[in-house]
Amino acid sequence: QVQLIESGGGLVQAGGSLRLSCTSSGRGSAAMGWFRQVPEKEREFVAGVSRGGGATYYSNSVKGRFTVSKDNAKNTMYLQMDNLKPSDTAVYYCAANPRLISYSTYEDEYDTWGRGTQVTVSS
């Protein structure tokens, strides 16, 4: 069974940067996405990248500050987060579906999920 493992979360001051990584234990490429969740709220889409890595999409709340990319040779997706805000505090999850060609903003279209990594931005 394919597993996704996130890393790179932590505590950072507002205006700072973090880079999250999501490494897949499977072979082959997949459309992938980043989602985040805070307590008592639904998980929300953050960013997505197509199977080949050439197409990306962002939620309005992170556009211009976050950059998603993937290295298919390393089976790894990244989320570069710059100019972080306290409102970015959440558990960040990566997701994948090898049957998808493009990204999706809907969590139901992903069939594999990581366990999440905590990002905390202090003011």
PDB file of N, CA and C in Angstrom, residues 10-84:
ATOM      1  N   GLY A  10       6.547  23.074  11.492  1.00  0.00           N
ATOM      2  CA  GLY A  10       7.200  23.613  12.674  1.00  0.00           C
ATOM      3  C   GLY A  10       6.604  24.930  13.094  1.00  0.00           C
ATOM      4  N   LEU A  11       7.342  25.629  13.950  1.00  0.00           N
ATOM      5  CA  LEU A  11       6.923  26.918  14.481  1.00  0.00           C
ATOM      6  C   LEU A  11       7.745  28.021  13.831  1.00  0.00           C
ATOM      7  N   VAL A  12       7.071  29.045  13.327  1.00  0.00           N
ATOM      8  CA  VAL A  12       7.763  30.147  12.666  1.00  0.00           C
ATOM      9  C   VAL A  12       7.031  31.439  12.988  1.00  0.00           C
ATOM     10  N   GLN A  13       7.758  32.546  12.981  1.00  0.00           N
ATOM     11  CA  GLN A  13       7.130  33.839  13.212  1.00  0.00           C
ATOM     12  C   GLN A  13       6.441  34.343  11.953  1.00  0.00           C
ATOM     13  N   ALA A  14       5.468  35.185  12.140  1.00  0.00           N
ATOM     14  CA  ALA A  14       4.778  35.781  11.000  1.00  0.00           C
ATOM     15  C   ALA A  14       5.792  36.471  10.089  1.00  0.00           C
ATOM     16  N   GLY A  15       5.598  36.270   8.787  1.00  0.00           N
ATOM     17  CA  GLY A  15       6.526  36.802   7.800  1.00  0.00           C
ATOM     18  C   GLY A  15       7.630  35.832   7.417  1.00  0.00           C
ATOM     19  N   GLY A  16       7.748  34.752   8.159  1.00  0.00           N
ATOM     20  CA  GLY A  16       8.787  33.770   7.892  1.00  0.00           C
ATOM     21  C   GLY A  16       8.388  32.761   6.833  1.00  0.00           C
ATOM     22  N   SER A  17       9.242  31.762   6.644  1.00  0.00           N
ATOM     23  CA  SER A  17       9.044  30.769   5.599  1.00  0.00           C
ATOM     24  C   SER A  17       9.247  29.354   6.137  1.00  0.00           C
ATOM     25  N   LEU A  18       8.579  28.421   5.499  1.00  0.00           N
ATOM     26  CA  LEU A  18       8.773  26.989   5.745  1.00  0.00           C
ATOM     27  C   LEU A  18       8.621  26.261   4.418  1.00  0.00           C
ATOM     28  N   ARG A  19       9.266  25.108   4.309  1.00  0.00           N
ATOM     29  CA  ARG A  19       9.054  24.266   3.135  1.00  0.00           C
ATOM     30  C   ARG A  19       8.617  22.886   3.602  1.00  0.00           C
ATOM     31  N   LEU A  20       7.442  22.499   3.152  1.00  0.00           N
ATOM     32  CA  LEU A  20       6.926  21.172   3.444  1.00  0.00           C
ATOM     33  C   LEU A  20       7.299  20.216   2.319  1.00  0.00           C
ATOM     34  N   SER A  21       7.526  18.969   2.695  1.00  0.00           N
ATOM     35  CA  SER A  21       7.792  17.917   1.721  1.00  0.00           C
ATOM     36  C   SER A  21       6.796  16.785   1.925  1.00  0.00           C
ATOM     37  N   CYS A  22       6.479  16.119   0.843  1.00  0.00           N
ATOM     38  CA  CYS A  22       5.594  14.956   0.892  1.00  0.00           C
ATOM     39  C   CYS A  22       6.198  13.891  -0.009  1.00  0.00           C
ATOM     40  N   THR A  23       6.656  12.812   0.592  1.00  0.00           N
ATOM     41  CA  THR A  23       7.313  11.764  -0.168  1.00  0.00           C
ATOM     42  C   THR A  23       6.424  10.529  -0.239  1.00  0.00           C
ATOM     43  N   SER A  24       6.299  10.006  -1.438  1.00  0.00           N
ATOM     44  CA  SER A  24       5.468   8.815  -1.657  1.00  0.00           C
ATOM     45  C   SER A  24       6.340   7.561  -1.687  1.00  0.00           C
ATOM     46  N   SER A  25       5.808   6.501  -1.097  1.00  0.00           N
ATOM     47  CA  SER A  25       6.530   5.230  -1.123  1.00  0.00           C
ATOM     48  C   SER A  25       6.268   4.471  -2.416  1.00  0.00           C
ATOM     49  N   GLY A  26       5.322   4.949  -3.214  1.00  0.00           N
ATOM     50  CA  GLY A  26       4.987   4.275  -4.449  1.00  0.00           C
ATOM     51  C   GLY A  26       5.841   4.724  -5.608  1.00  0.00           C
ATOM     52  N   ARG A  27       5.770   3.970  -6.693  1.00  0.00           N
ATOM     53  CA  ARG A  27       6.471   4.341  -7.914  1.00  0.00           C
ATOM     54  C   ARG A  27       5.464   4.887  -8.911  1.00  0.00           C
ATOM     55  N   GLY A  28       5.940   5.736  -9.780  1.00  0.00           N
ATOM     56  CA  GLY A  28       5.034   6.347 -10.740  1.00  0.00           C
ATOM     57  C   GLY A  28       4.546   7.680 -10.224  1.00  0.00           C
ATOM     58  N   SER A  29       4.086   8.505 -11.134  1.00  0.00           N
ATOM     59  CA  SER A  29       3.662   9.849 -10.753  1.00  0.00           C
ATOM     60  C   SER A  29       2.167   9.903 -10.487  1.00  0.00           C
ATOM     61  N   ALA A  30       1.734  10.973  -9.859  1.00  0.00           N
ATOM     62  CA  ALA A  30       0.330  11.143  -9.499  1.00  0.00           C
ATOM     63  C   ALA A  30       0.023  12.630  -9.390  1.00  0.00           C
ATOM     64  N   ALA A  31      -1.207  12.993  -9.655  1.00  0.00           N
ATOM     65  CA  ALA A  31      -1.643  14.343  -9.307  1.00  0.00           C
ATOM     66  C   ALA A  31      -1.689  14.409  -7.787  1.00  0.00           C
ATOM     67  N   MET A  32      -1.253  15.547  -7.250  1.00  0.00           N
ATOM     68  CA  MET A  32      -1.151  15.659  -5.804  1.00  0.00           C
ATOM     69  C   MET A  32      -1.658  16.997  -5.327  1.00  0.00           C
ATOM     70  N   GLY A  33      -1.977  17.047  -4.051  1.00  0.00           N
ATOM     71  CA  GLY A  33      -2.477  18.288  -3.484  1.00  0.00           C
ATOM     72  C   GLY A  33      -2.095  18.441  -2.031  1.00  0.00           C
ATOM     73  N   TRP A  34      -2.140  19.676  -1.593  1.00  0.00           N
ATOM     74  CA  TRP A  34      -1.965  20.018  -0.174  1.00  0.00           C
ATOM     75  C   TRP A  34      -3.304  20.556   0.353  1.00  0.00           C
ATOM     76  N   PHE A  35      -3.662  20.079   1.523  1.00  0.00           N
ATOM     77  CA  PHE A  35      -4.840  20.554   2.219  1.00  0.00           C
ATOM     78  C   PHE A  35      -4.419  20.934   3.638  1.00  0.00           C
ATOM     79  N   ARG A  36      -5.251  21.688   4.339  1.00  0.00           N
ATOM     80  CA  ARG A  36      -4.952  22.028   5.726  1.00  0.00           C
ATOM     81  C   ARG A  36      -6.244  22.042   6.538  1.00  0.00           C
ATOM     82  N   GLN A  37      -6.062  21.853   7.831  1.00  0.00           N
ATOM     83  CA  GLN A  37      -7.225  21.790   8.705  1.00  0.00           C
ATOM     84  C   GLN A  37      -6.880  22.353  10.074  1.00  0.00           C
ATOM     85  N   VAL A  38      -7.802  23.150  10.593  1.00  0.00           N
ATOM     86  CA  VAL A  38      -7.703  23.643  11.961  1.00  0.00           C
ATOM     87  C   VAL A  38      -8.825  22.985  12.754  1.00  0.00           C
ATOM     88  N   PRO A  39      -8.671  22.924  14.080  1.00  0.00           N
ATOM     89  CA  PRO A  39      -9.697  22.249  14.896  1.00  0.00           C
ATOM     90  C   PRO A  39     -11.089  22.828  14.680  1.00  0.00           C
ATOM     91  N   GLU A  40     -12.039  21.933  14.584  1.00  0.00           N
ATOM     92  CA  GLU A  40     -13.462  22.269  14.462  1.00  0.00           C
ATOM     93  C   GLU A  40     -13.811  22.928  13.127  1.00  0.00           C
ATOM     94  N   LYS A  41     -12.925  22.832  12.164  1.00  0.00           N
ATOM     95  CA  LYS A  41     -13.230  23.330  10.825  1.00  0.00           C
ATOM     96  C   LYS A  41     -12.980  22.227   9.820  1.00  0.00           C
ATOM     97  N   GLU A  42     -13.600  22.335   8.653  1.00  0.00           N
ATOM     98  CA  GLU A  42     -13.389  21.345   7.605  1.00  0.00           C
ATOM     99  C   GLU A  42     -12.011  21.529   6.972  1.00  0.00           C
ATOM    100  N   ARG A  43     -11.506  20.435   6.439  1.00  0.00           N
ATOM    101  CA  ARG A  43     -10.236  20.496   5.735  1.00  0.00           C
ATOM    102  C   ARG A  43     -10.422  21.320   4.464  1.00  0.00           C
ATOM    103  N   GLU A  44      -9.444  22.185   4.178  1.00  0.00           N
ATOM    104  CA  GLU A  44      -9.563  23.048   3.007  1.00  0.00           C
ATOM    105  C   GLU A  44      -8.390  22.843   2.062  1.00  0.00           C
ATOM    106  N   PHE A  45      -8.692  23.034   0.780  1.00  0.00           N
ATOM    107  CA  PHE A  45      -7.677  22.915  -0.261  1.00  0.00           C
ATOM    108  C   PHE A  45      -6.705  24.086  -0.160  1.00  0.00           C
ATOM    109  N   VAL A  46      -5.417  23.802  -0.360  1.00  0.00           N
ATOM    110  CA  VAL A  46      -4.385  24.833  -0.354  1.00  0.00           C
ATOM    111  C   VAL A  46      -3.748  24.986  -1.734  1.00  0.00           C
ATOM    112  N   ALA A  47      -3.244  23.865  -2.278  1.00  0.00           N
ATOM    113  CA  ALA A  47      -2.546  23.926  -3.561  1.00  0.00           C
ATOM    114  C   ALA A  47      -2.557  22.543  -4.198  1.00  0.00           C
ATOM    115  N   GLY A  48      -2.490  22.531  -5.523  1.00  0.00           N
ATOM    116  CA  GLY A  48      -2.471  21.260  -6.229  1.00  0.00           C
ATOM    117  C   GLY A  48      -1.502  21.305  -7.398  1.00  0.00           C
ATOM    118  N   VAL A  49      -1.029  20.133  -7.811  1.00  0.00           N
ATOM    119  CA  VAL A  49      -0.091  20.037  -8.931  1.00  0.00           C
ATOM    120  C   VAL A  49      -0.461  18.816  -9.765  1.00  0.00           C
ATOM    121  N   SER A  50      -0.348  18.971 -11.078  1.00  0.00           N
ATOM    122  CA  SER A  50      -0.721  17.897 -11.984  1.00  0.00           C
ATOM    123  C   SER A  50       0.270  16.746 -11.930  1.00  0.00           C
ATOM    124  N   ARG A  51      -0.107  15.654 -12.559  1.00  0.00           N
ATOM    125  CA  ARG A  51       0.736  14.464 -12.534  1.00  0.00           C
ATOM    126  C   ARG A  51       2.136  14.759 -13.045  1.00  0.00           C
ATOM    127  N   GLY A  52       2.244  15.496 -14.120  1.00  0.00           N
ATOM    128  CA  GLY A  52       3.553  15.792 -14.698  1.00  0.00           C
ATOM    129  C   GLY A  52       4.280  16.941 -14.011  1.00  0.00           C
ATOM    130  N   GLY A  53       3.544  17.683 -13.188  1.00  0.00           N
ATOM    131  CA  GLY A  53       4.164  18.800 -12.471  1.00  0.00           C
ATOM    132  C   GLY A  53       4.080  20.127 -13.197  1.00  0.00           C
ATOM    133  N   GLY A  54       3.507  20.134 -14.405  1.00  0.00           N
ATOM    134  CA  GLY A  54       3.512  21.359 -15.188  1.00  0.00           C
ATOM    135  C   GLY A  54       2.388  22.320 -14.880  1.00  0.00           C
ATOM    136  N   ALA A  55       1.349  21.852 -14.234  1.00  0.00           N
ATOM    137  CA  ALA A  55       0.200  22.705 -13.926  1.00  0.00           C
ATOM    138  C   ALA A  55      -0.017  22.756 -12.418  1.00  0.00           C
ATOM    139  N   THR A  56      -0.239  23.964 -11.925  1.00  0.00           N
ATOM    140  CA  THR A  56      -0.468  24.153 -10.496  1.00  0.00           C
ATOM    141  C   THR A  56      -1.682  25.045 -10.267  1.00  0.00           C
ATOM    142  N   TYR A  57      -2.226  24.972  -9.066  1.00  0.00           N
ATOM    143  CA  TYR A  57      -3.396  25.778  -8.731  1.00  0.00           C
ATOM    144  C   TYR A  57      -3.369  26.055  -7.234  1.00  0.00           C
ATOM    145  N   TYR A  58      -3.824  27.257  -6.862  1.00  0.00           N
ATOM    146  CA  TYR A  58      -3.753  27.675  -5.470  1.00  0.00           C
ATOM    147  C   TYR A  58      -5.085  28.229  -4.996  1.00  0.00           C
ATOM    148  N   SER A  59      -5.344  28.097  -3.718  1.00  0.00           N
ATOM    149  CA  SER A  59      -6.489  28.784  -3.135  1.00  0.00           C
ATOM    150  C   SER A  59      -6.171  30.271  -3.078  1.00  0.00           C
ATOM    151  N   ASN A  60      -7.195  31.080  -3.059  1.00  0.00           N
ATOM    152  CA  ASN A  60      -6.985  32.532  -3.038  1.00  0.00           C
ATOM    153  C   ASN A  60      -6.234  32.967  -1.791  1.00  0.00           C
ATOM    154  N   SER A  61      -6.393  32.248  -0.712  1.00  0.00           N
ATOM    155  CA  SER A  61      -5.775  32.665   0.541  1.00  0.00           C
ATOM    156  C   SER A  61      -4.253  32.506   0.558  1.00  0.00           C
ATOM    157  N   VAL A  62      -3.708  31.692  -0.342  1.00  0.00           N
ATOM    158  CA  VAL A  62      -2.260  31.469  -0.350  1.00  0.00           C
ATOM    159  C   VAL A  62      -1.604  31.900  -1.651  1.00  0.00           C
ATOM    160  N   LYS A  63      -2.397  32.253  -2.637  1.00  0.00           N
ATOM    161  CA  LYS A  63      -1.846  32.624  -3.948  1.00  0.00           C
ATOM    162  C   LYS A  63      -0.880  33.787  -3.803  1.00  0.00           C
ATOM    163  N   GLY A  64       0.287  33.643  -4.414  1.00  0.00           N
ATOM    164  CA  GLY A  64       1.309  34.674  -4.336  1.00  0.00           C
ATOM    165  C   GLY A  64       2.264  34.510  -3.172  1.00  0.00           C
ATOM    166  N   ARG A  65       1.928  33.644  -2.237  1.00  0.00           N
ATOM    167  CA  ARG A  65       2.795  33.396  -1.076  1.00  0.00           C
ATOM    168  C   ARG A  65       3.323  31.962  -1.035  1.00  0.00           C
ATOM    169  N   PHE A  66       2.547  31.019  -1.520  1.00  0.00           N
ATOM    170  CA  PHE A  66       2.932  29.607  -1.511  1.00  0.00           C
ATOM    171  C   PHE A  66       3.257  29.142  -2.922  1.00  0.00           C
ATOM    172  N   THR A  67       4.187  28.196  -3.023  1.00  0.00           N
ATOM    173  CA  THR A  67       4.541  27.604  -4.304  1.00  0.00           C
ATOM    174  C   THR A  67       4.595  26.088  -4.172  1.00  0.00           C
ATOM    175  N   VAL A  68       3.819  25.408  -5.004  1.00  0.00           N
ATOM    176  CA  VAL A  68       3.814  23.945  -4.992  1.00  0.00           C
ATOM    177  C   VAL A  68       4.628  23.430  -6.177  1.00  0.00           C
ATOM    178  N   SER A  69       5.362  22.365  -5.950  1.00  0.00           N
ATOM    179  CA  SER A  69       6.158  21.764  -7.023  1.00  0.00           C
ATOM    180  C   SER A  69       6.319  20.278  -6.719  1.00  0.00           C
ATOM    181  N   LYS A  70       6.769  19.544  -7.711  1.00  0.00           N
ATOM    182  CA  LYS A  70       7.023  18.114  -7.466  1.00  0.00           C
ATOM    183  C   LYS A  70       8.218  17.643  -8.266  1.00  0.00           C
ATOM    184  N   ASP A  71       8.926  16.692  -7.699  1.00  0.00           N
ATOM    185  CA  ASP A  71      10.077  16.069  -8.341  1.00  0.00           C
ATOM    186  C   ASP A  71       9.708  14.605  -8.506  1.00  0.00           C
ATOM    187  N   ASN A  72       9.277  14.232  -9.701  1.00  0.00           N
ATOM    188  CA  ASN A  72       8.813  12.864  -9.921  1.00  0.00           C
ATOM    189  C   ASN A  72       9.941  11.846  -9.774  1.00  0.00           C
ATOM    190  N   ALA A  73      11.156  12.257 -10.035  1.00  0.00           N
ATOM    191  CA  ALA A  73      12.288  11.336  -9.887  1.00  0.00           C
ATOM    192  C   ALA A  73      12.497  10.961  -8.422  1.00  0.00           C
ATOM    193  N   LYS A  74      12.097  11.850  -7.530  1.00  0.00           N
ATOM    194  CA  LYS A  74      12.242  11.592  -6.097  1.00  0.00           C
ATOM    195  C   LYS A  74      10.909  11.226  -5.441  1.00  0.00           C
ATOM    196  N   ASN A  75       9.846  11.159  -6.248  1.00  0.00           N
ATOM    197  CA  ASN A  75       8.508  10.856  -5.703  1.00  0.00           C
ATOM    198  C   ASN A  75       8.140  11.816  -4.582  1.00  0.00           C
ATOM    199  N   THR A  76       8.472  13.072  -4.747  1.00  0.00           N
ATOM    200  CA  THR A  76       8.284  14.057  -3.688  1.00  0.00           C
ATOM    201  C   THR A  76       7.611  15.317  -4.217  1.00  0.00           C
ATOM    202  N   MET A  77       6.650  15.807  -3.419  1.00  0.00           N
ATOM    203  CA  MET A  77       6.006  17.081  -3.688  1.00  0.00           C
ATOM    204  C   MET A  77       6.422  18.063  -2.596  1.00  0.00           C
ATOM    205  N   TYR A  78       6.534  19.321  -2.963  1.00  0.00           N
ATOM    206  CA  TYR A  78       6.963  20.350  -2.025  1.00  0.00           C
ATOM    207  C   TYR A  78       5.905  21.460  -1.941  1.00  0.00           C
ATOM    208  N   LEU A  79       5.904  22.136  -0.805  1.00  0.00           N
ATOM    209  CA  LEU A  79       5.115  23.355  -0.648  1.00  0.00           C
ATOM    210  C   LEU A  79       5.999  24.395   0.018  1.00  0.00           C
ATOM    211  N   GLN A  80       6.454  25.340  -0.781  1.00  0.00           N
ATOM    212  CA  GLN A  80       7.243  26.452  -0.262  1.00  0.00           C
ATOM    213  C   GLN A  80       6.273  27.511   0.234  1.00  0.00           C
ATOM    214  N   MET A  81       6.348  27.836   1.507  1.00  0.00           N
ATOM    215  CA  MET A  81       5.423  28.795   2.120  1.00  0.00           C
ATOM    216  C   MET A  81       6.199  30.015   2.580  1.00  0.00           C
ATOM    217  N   ASP A  82       5.934  31.134   1.972  1.00  0.00           N
ATOM    218  CA  ASP A  82       6.611  32.391   2.302  1.00  0.00           C
ATOM    219  C   ASP A  82       5.610  33.391   2.857  1.00  0.00           C
ATOM    220  N   ASN A  83       6.142  34.415   3.553  1.00  0.00           N
ATOM    221  CA  ASN A  83       5.297  35.455   4.140  1.00  0.00           C
ATOM    222  C   ASN A  83       4.144  34.835   4.925  1.00  0.00           C
ATOM    223  N   LEU A  84       4.474  33.909   5.791  1.00  0.00           N
ATOM    224  CA  LEU A  84       3.447  33.193   6.538  1.00  0.00           C
ATOM    225  C   LEU A  84       2.696  34.113   7.490  1.00  0.00           C
TER     226      LEU A  84
END
